[in-house]
Amino acid sequence: MRASVAEVLDGQADLRRTHEVMVGEKGYDPLLHELLTAELGLLGLVVPEHLGGLGLDVPAATAVIEELGARLVPGALATSLTAILAARALGPSAEPLLARVVDEQLTLAVALAEDGAGWDLEQTATRATGAGDEWALTGTKTLVAGAEAARVVLVTARNPGGELGVYAVDRAADGVDVRTHMTLDQTRRLSTVHLRGAAASRVDAPGAEGARVLLDHVRAMLALESAAAARACLDITVDYLKVREQFGRPIGSFQALKHRCADLAVAVAGARATADHLVTTLRTGAATRSHDAALAKLVCADTLMTVAAEAIQLHGGIGFTFEHHAHLFFKRGKSAQLLAGSPTAVRAEVAALAGL
């Protein structure tokens, strides 16, 4: 699966193409999205077979997320696969949504953050009124990745009893207003989603802690993307050091630069190991999911920031230009650090989960 997706992306979504797409009106490539979803069937990868999917295990989806992250591909495919993995983890209550994903080729976005509350689930203010299969949501969600290309948004909201749950809202439904913004990371547009009595269906079962499952999987997505992007950024930098000459020899032969690259390689290997451990946690359903997802997000995002910052320096003057790819990795690293909880907040959460 990884090889098939990588082959398509290498031909249709290299970083030069990302430069073109990210400044376009849509912010993503609809033709590439159609190729990956309709022709390769990526939305059904981990959907159970009895719901019409391929029934593959978690690593199939995480491999695709990594390949997308390595190339900084804009769009809603990574968020869709993340939401599908989360829905699968929720069990039977999410099966109607997963069946719709396959039947209608639905792309998904995840809406967790709110003004004033940030990513703190305990402070969620969006309200859900109704019962059974009929709910109406009112509130505003911010920093929603992938909403510009999504057809359904998974929203966290509180019912009249104060219980936090996960609800699916069709973007085209009455009472849904999505405003997409260009942000620091031009490869990942973020949206504000206003809900005014928008019709919704509940995805998680009462008491299932679905909101927590959703947050953990968003952090997992950021970790997987960041680890892969850090590796890609380092590879690009090393390739440049091999051909850029100074004093009649490749600058990569200078010992000082070798040491810097070696340090980066160690950091990238650590991020890769952390991400791999997280994939195992998601696949096995281990009780350490929240801790492992938060820790991986911290380690991998910080690694990407370090590698991207060094890449700009090691490329010299060309690394500071808009036309070069280095700033794309740097901006993706910063957005990964801030999304799904700031580094300070997530570190405190990791410490609490570890009992420190």
Short mmCIF file of C-alpha atoms in Angstrom, two decimals:
data_model
loop_
_atom_site.label_atom_id
_atom_site.label_comp_id
_atom_site.label_asym_id
_atom_site.label_seq_id
_atom_site.Cartn_x
_atom_site.Cartn_y
_atom_site.Cartn_z
CA MET A 1 0.00 0.00 0.00
CA ARG A 2 2.77 2.42 0.93
CA ALA A 3 4.61 1.78 -2.33
CA SER A 4 1.47 2.26 -4.44
CA VAL A 5 0.59 5.56 -2.78
CA ALA A 6 4.18 6.79 -2.91
CA GLU A 7 4.35 6.08 -6.64
CA VAL A 8 1.22 8.14 -7.30
CA LEU A 9 2.33 10.99 -5.07
CA ASP A 10 5.81 11.11 -6.60
CA GLY A 11 4.23 11.59 -9.99
CA GLN A 12 1.34 13.88 -9.04
CA ALA A 13 2.19 15.65 -5.78
CA ASP A 14 5.85 16.54 -5.47
CA LEU A 15 6.84 19.69 -3.56
CA ARG A 16 6.85 21.81 -6.73
CA ARG A 17 3.19 20.93 -7.17
CA THR A 18 2.53 21.74 -3.53
CA HIS A 19 3.91 25.23 -4.13
CA GLU A 20 1.38 25.70 -6.93
CA VAL A 21 -1.62 24.20 -5.15
CA MET A 22 -1.22 25.92 -1.79
CA VAL A 23 -1.61 29.41 -3.27
CA GLY A 24 -4.57 28.43 -5.47
CA GLU A 25 -8.19 29.24 -4.78
CA LYS A 26 -9.09 25.83 -3.38
CA GLY A 27 -5.83 25.22 -1.54
CA TYR A 28 -5.69 21.56 -2.61
CA ASP A 29 -5.69 19.49 -5.81
CA PRO A 30 -9.18 18.07 -6.53
CA LEU A 31 -7.86 15.81 -9.31
CA LEU A 32 -5.28 14.22 -7.00
CA HIS A 33 -7.95 13.81 -4.33
CA GLU A 34 -10.19 12.04 -6.83
CA LEU A 35 -7.35 9.78 -7.93
CA LEU A 36 -6.48 8.76 -4.36
CA THR A 37 -10.03 8.24 -3.18
CA ALA A 38 -12.10 7.04 -6.15
CA GLU A 39 -9.41 5.08 -8.00
CA LEU A 40 -7.17 3.84 -5.17
CA GLY A 41 -10.03 3.58 -2.69
CA LEU A 42 -8.03 5.00 0.20
CA LEU A 43 -11.11 6.10 2.16
CA GLY A 44 -12.16 2.48 2.56
CA LEU A 45 -8.76 1.11 3.58
CA VAL A 46 -9.52 0.38 7.23
CA VAL A 47 -13.32 0.34 7.06
CA PRO A 48 -14.51 -3.19 7.98
CA GLU A 49 -15.43 -5.45 5.08
CA HIS A 50 -19.03 -5.90 6.24
CA LEU A 51 -19.44 -2.12 5.80
CA GLY A 52 -18.02 -2.18 2.27
CA GLY A 53 -14.40 -1.37 3.04
CA LEU A 54 -11.17 -3.29 2.53
CA GLY A 55 -10.89 -4.20 6.20
CA LEU A 56 -7.14 -3.58 6.46
CA ASP A 57 -5.46 -2.90 9.78
CA VAL A 58 -4.33 0.43 11.25
CA PRO A 59 -0.82 0.47 9.65
CA ALA A 60 -2.35 0.67 6.17
CA ALA A 61 -3.91 4.06 6.97
CA THR A 62 -0.96 5.35 8.97
CA ALA A 63 1.38 4.55 6.09
CA VAL A 64 -0.72 6.73 3.78
CA ILE A 65 -0.76 9.56 6.34
CA GLU A 66 3.04 9.36 6.51
CA GLU A 67 3.45 9.50 2.73
CA LEU A 68 1.13 12.51 2.55
CA GLY A 69 3.04 14.17 5.38
CA ALA A 70 6.44 13.60 3.78
CA ARG A 71 5.28 15.58 0.74
CA LEU A 72 3.21 18.15 2.68
CA VAL A 73 0.20 17.34 0.48
CA PRO A 74 -2.65 19.83 1.08
CA GLY A 75 -6.25 18.67 1.42
CA ALA A 76 -8.54 16.57 3.59
CA LEU A 77 -7.28 13.04 2.94
CA ALA A 78 -5.06 12.87 6.03
CA THR A 79 -7.82 14.27 8.25
CA SER A 80 -10.29 11.85 6.65
CA LEU A 81 -8.13 8.82 7.38
CA THR A 82 -7.59 10.11 10.92
CA ALA A 83 -11.32 10.49 11.50
CA ILE A 84 -11.96 7.04 10.02
CA LEU A 85 -9.40 5.47 12.36
CA ALA A 86 -11.03 7.25 15.30
CA ALA A 87 -14.51 6.15 14.22
CA ARG A 88 -13.31 2.58 13.87
CA ALA A 89 -11.97 2.75 17.43
CA LEU A 90 -15.40 3.90 18.68
CA GLY A 91 -16.97 0.59 17.76
CA PRO A 92 -20.51 -0.25 16.57
CA SER A 93 -21.93 3.23 17.24
CA ALA A 94 -19.78 4.64 14.42
CA GLU A 95 -20.63 1.98 11.83
CA PRO A 96 -23.35 4.04 10.09
CA LEU A 97 -20.80 6.80 9.49
CA LEU A 98 -18.18 4.36 8.21
CA ALA A 99 -20.72 2.82 5.83
CA ARG A 100 -21.48 6.31 4.49
CA VAL A 101 -17.76 6.98 4.01
CA VAL A 102 -17.50 4.04 1.62
CA ASP A 103 -20.87 4.41 -0.10
CA GLU A 104 -20.62 8.18 -0.64
CA GLN A 105 -16.82 8.57 -0.66
CA LEU A 106 -17.07 11.05 2.19
CA THR A 107 -14.13 13.20 3.17
CA LEU A 108 -14.01 14.18 6.83
CA ALA A 109 -12.64 16.91 9.07
CA VAL A 110 -12.36 17.01 12.85
CA ALA A 111 -13.54 20.02 14.88
CA LEU A 112 -12.28 20.09 18.46
CA ALA A 113 -10.87 23.53 19.34
CA GLU A 114 -12.89 26.55 20.43
CA ASP A 115 -12.11 30.18 21.18
CA GLY A 116 -11.32 30.54 24.86
CA ALA A 117 -11.13 26.79 25.41
CA GLY A 118 -8.40 25.93 22.96
CA TRP A 119 -7.98 22.16 22.82
CA ASP A 120 -9.11 21.57 26.42
CA LEU A 121 -12.00 19.11 26.07
CA GLU A 122 -13.29 19.94 29.54
CA GLN A 123 -14.05 23.50 28.43
CA THR A 124 -16.03 22.56 25.30
CA ALA A 125 -18.96 24.95 25.00
CA THR A 126 -20.66 23.76 21.78
CA ARG A 127 -24.13 22.45 22.65
CA ALA A 128 -26.08 19.47 21.31
CA THR A 129 -29.83 19.32 21.79
CA GLY A 130 -32.06 16.42 20.86
CA ALA A 131 -32.09 12.67 21.41
CA GLY A 132 -31.57 9.38 19.59
CA ASP A 133 -30.58 9.92 15.98
CA GLU A 134 -31.69 13.55 15.77
CA TRP A 135 -29.52 16.27 17.21
CA ALA A 136 -28.94 19.97 16.57
CA LEU A 137 -25.59 21.64 17.27
CA THR A 138 -24.94 25.26 18.19
CA GLY A 139 -21.47 26.74 18.71
CA THR A 140 -18.26 27.72 16.96
CA LYS A 141 -15.23 25.54 16.28
CA THR A 142 -11.84 26.95 15.31
CA LEU A 143 -8.59 25.69 13.79
CA VAL A 144 -10.36 22.96 11.82
CA ALA A 145 -7.93 21.33 9.38
CA GLY A 146 -9.24 19.94 6.10
CA ALA A 147 -12.67 21.56 6.32
CA GLU A 148 -12.18 23.29 2.97
CA ALA A 149 -12.30 19.90 1.23
CA ALA A 150 -14.44 17.89 3.68
CA ARG A 151 -18.08 16.92 3.23
CA VAL A 152 -18.68 15.88 6.85
CA VAL A 153 -17.24 17.41 10.01
CA LEU A 154 -16.92 15.47 13.28
CA VAL A 155 -17.74 17.89 16.08
CA THR A 156 -17.36 17.59 19.85
CA ALA A 157 -20.34 18.98 21.78
CA ARG A 158 -22.16 18.67 25.12
CA ASN A 159 -25.71 17.37 25.44
CA PRO A 160 -28.23 18.87 27.92
CA GLY A 161 -26.88 16.57 30.63
CA GLY A 162 -23.37 17.94 30.16
CA GLU A 163 -21.96 14.78 28.59
CA LEU A 164 -19.34 15.36 25.91
CA GLY A 165 -19.90 13.45 22.68
CA VAL A 166 -18.92 13.28 19.00
CA TYR A 167 -21.44 14.28 16.32
CA ALA A 168 -21.32 14.14 12.52
CA VAL A 169 -22.48 17.25 10.65
CA ASP A 170 -22.83 17.51 6.89
CA ARG A 171 -21.03 20.61 5.72
CA ALA A 172 -23.86 21.38 3.28
CA ALA A 173 -26.53 21.24 6.01
CA ASP A 174 -28.54 24.31 7.01
CA GLY A 175 -26.96 26.20 9.87
CA VAL A 176 -23.37 25.29 8.93
CA ASP A 177 -21.03 28.10 7.90
CA VAL A 178 -17.38 27.28 7.14
CA ARG A 179 -14.88 30.10 6.80
CA THR A 180 -11.44 28.98 5.60
CA HIS A 181 -8.33 31.01 6.34
CA MET A 182 -4.81 31.16 4.95
CA THR A 183 -2.48 30.73 7.91
CA LEU A 184 1.26 30.48 8.57
CA ASP A 185 1.33 26.95 7.14
CA GLN A 186 0.08 27.48 3.62
CA THR A 187 0.01 23.75 2.98
CA ARG A 188 -2.67 23.28 5.66
CA ARG A 189 -5.53 25.76 5.62
CA LEU A 190 -7.57 26.08 8.79
CA SER A 191 -11.25 26.90 9.06
CA THR A 192 -13.73 28.32 11.53
CA VAL A 193 -16.98 26.34 11.60
CA HIS A 194 -20.09 28.16 12.84
CA LEU A 195 -23.02 25.93 13.83
CA ARG A 196 -26.49 27.38 14.34
CA GLY A 197 -28.92 24.58 15.06
CA ALA A 198 -27.18 22.37 12.49
CA ALA A 199 -28.64 18.88 12.11
CA ALA A 200 -26.28 16.16 13.35
CA SER A 201 -26.09 12.49 14.25
CA ARG A 202 -24.19 11.11 17.22
CA VAL A 203 -21.18 8.97 16.35
CA ASP A 204 -20.00 7.71 19.74
CA ALA A 205 -21.94 5.78 22.36
CA PRO A 206 -22.76 7.38 25.73
CA GLY A 207 -19.82 7.00 28.10
CA ALA A 208 -17.41 6.04 25.31
CA GLU A 209 -15.13 9.08 25.74
CA GLY A 210 -15.35 9.64 22.01
CA ALA A 211 -13.97 13.17 22.23
CA ARG A 212 -10.81 11.84 23.83
CA VAL A 213 -10.49 9.18 21.13
CA LEU A 214 -10.81 11.89 18.48
CA LEU A 215 -8.16 14.13 20.08
CA ASP A 216 -5.73 11.23 20.44
CA HIS A 217 -6.06 10.36 16.77
CA VAL A 218 -5.56 13.97 15.65
CA ARG A 219 -2.36 14.03 17.68
CA ALA A 220 -1.36 10.75 16.09
CA MET A 221 -1.86 12.26 12.63
CA LEU A 222 0.36 15.23 13.51
CA ALA A 223 3.03 12.91 14.88
CA LEU A 224 3.05 10.62 11.86
CA GLU A 225 3.12 13.50 9.40
CA SER A 226 5.89 15.26 11.31
CA ALA A 227 8.14 12.21 11.59
CA ALA A 228 7.82 11.57 7.86
CA ALA A 229 8.31 15.24 6.96
CA ALA A 230 11.43 15.46 9.15
CA ARG A 231 12.94 12.49 7.30
CA ALA A 232 12.08 14.02 3.91
CA CYS A 233 13.48 17.42 4.90
CA LEU A 234 16.74 15.87 6.08
CA ASP A 235 17.05 13.85 2.87
CA ILE A 236 16.61 17.01 0.78
CA THR A 237 19.24 18.78 2.86
CA VAL A 238 21.79 15.97 2.63
CA ASP A 239 21.29 15.74 -1.14
CA TYR A 240 22.01 19.48 -1.40
CA LEU A 241 25.17 19.19 0.71
CA LYS A 242 26.46 16.54 -1.67
CA VAL A 243 26.31 18.80 -4.74
CA ARG A 244 26.90 22.31 -3.37
CA GLU A 245 30.61 23.03 -3.66
CA GLN A 246 32.84 25.47 -1.81
CA PHE A 247 36.62 25.66 -2.00
CA GLY A 248 36.50 23.04 -4.74
CA ARG A 249 34.74 20.32 -2.74
CA PRO A 250 31.16 19.42 -1.71
CA ILE A 251 30.27 21.23 1.51
CA GLY A 252 28.86 17.97 2.85
CA SER A 253 32.43 16.77 3.19
CA PHE A 254 33.18 19.39 5.85
CA GLN A 255 33.34 17.80 9.27
CA ALA A 256 31.28 20.51 11.01
CA LEU A 257 28.37 19.98 8.63
CA LYS A 258 28.70 16.20 8.91
CA HIS A 259 28.29 16.49 12.67
CA ARG A 260 25.20 18.67 12.33
CA CYS A 261 23.61 16.22 9.91
CA ALA A 262 24.50 13.28 12.15
CA ASP A 263 22.75 14.96 15.08
CA LEU A 264 19.68 15.52 12.92
CA ALA A 265 19.72 11.90 11.77
CA VAL A 266 19.70 10.75 15.39
CA ALA A 267 16.74 13.03 16.15
CA VAL A 268 14.84 11.79 13.09
CA ALA A 269 15.45 8.17 14.09
CA GLY A 270 14.08 8.93 17.55
CA ALA A 271 10.97 10.52 16.09
CA ARG A 272 10.52 7.54 13.76
CA ALA A 273 10.74 5.11 16.68
CA THR A 274 8.25 7.15 18.68
CA ALA A 275 5.80 7.22 15.77
CA ASP A 276 6.20 3.48 15.18
CA HIS A 277 5.43 2.79 18.84
CA LEU A 278 2.30 4.92 18.55
CA VAL A 279 1.12 2.93 15.51
CA THR A 280 1.50 -0.25 17.56
CA THR A 281 -0.53 1.33 20.35
CA LEU A 282 -3.32 2.28 17.95
CA ARG A 283 -3.31 -1.14 16.34
CA THR A 284 -3.50 -3.05 19.63
CA GLY A 285 -5.86 -0.66 21.41
CA ALA A 286 -3.46 -0.32 24.35
CA ALA A 287 -4.61 1.65 27.38
CA THR A 288 -1.65 4.02 26.95
CA ARG A 289 -3.13 5.56 23.78
CA SER A 290 -3.64 9.08 25.19
CA HIS A 291 -0.16 9.19 26.70
CA ASP A 292 1.56 7.76 23.63
CA ALA A 293 -0.29 10.05 21.20
CA ALA A 294 0.52 13.18 23.21
CA LEU A 295 4.17 12.19 23.65
CA ALA A 296 4.59 11.30 19.97
CA LYS A 297 3.05 14.59 18.90
CA LEU A 298 5.54 16.47 21.08
CA VAL A 299 8.60 14.52 20.00
CA CYS A 300 7.83 14.39 16.28
CA ALA A 301 6.68 18.01 15.89
CA ASP A 302 9.70 19.30 17.80
CA THR A 303 11.97 17.14 15.64
CA LEU A 304 10.47 18.51 12.45
CA MET A 305 10.97 22.07 13.70
CA THR A 306 14.61 21.36 14.54
CA VAL A 307 15.34 19.66 11.22
CA ALA A 308 13.56 22.35 9.18
CA ALA A 309 15.33 25.19 10.98
CA GLU A 310 18.69 23.54 10.40
CA ALA A 311 17.78 22.84 6.77
CA ILE A 312 17.27 26.55 6.14
CA GLN A 313 20.69 27.30 7.61
CA LEU A 314 22.47 24.46 5.81
CA HIS A 315 21.05 25.53 2.47
CA GLY A 316 22.51 29.00 2.88
CA GLY A 317 20.94 31.88 0.99
CA ILE A 318 18.67 29.71 -1.18
CA GLY A 319 17.11 28.24 1.96
CA PHE A 320 15.62 31.62 2.88
CA THR A 321 13.73 32.07 -0.39
CA PHE A 322 10.01 31.45 -0.91
CA GLU A 323 10.74 29.36 -4.00
CA HIS A 324 12.70 26.78 -1.99
CA HIS A 325 10.96 23.98 -0.10
CA ALA A 326 12.67 24.53 3.27
CA HIS A 327 10.19 27.10 4.58
CA LEU A 328 7.28 24.74 3.87
CA PHE A 329 8.71 22.18 6.29
CA PHE A 330 9.46 24.89 8.84
CA LYS A 331 5.90 26.22 8.74
CA ARG A 332 4.39 22.74 8.87
CA GLY A 333 6.55 22.03 11.92
CA LYS A 334 5.32 25.12 13.72
CA SER A 335 1.67 24.37 12.95
CA ALA A 336 2.14 20.78 14.14
CA GLN A 337 3.57 22.07 17.40
CA LEU A 338 0.57 24.32 18.01
CA LEU A 339 -2.34 22.23 16.73
CA ALA A 340 -4.04 19.80 19.16
CA GLY A 341 -2.47 21.57 22.12
CA SER A 342 0.55 23.83 22.61
CA PRO A 343 3.86 22.23 23.58
CA THR A 344 3.54 23.55 27.13
CA ALA A 345 -0.01 22.25 27.56
CA VAL A 346 0.76 18.85 26.04
CA ARG A 347 3.90 18.42 28.15
CA ALA A 348 1.85 19.05 31.27
CA GLU A 349 -0.72 16.52 30.05
CA VAL A 350 1.94 13.90 29.35
CA ALA A 351 3.35 14.39 32.84
CA ALA A 352 -0.10 13.99 34.39
CA LEU A 353 -0.85 10.87 32.33
CA ALA A 354 2.50 9.40 33.37
CA GLY A 355 1.75 10.14 37.02
CA LEU A 356 4.60 12.62 37.41
#
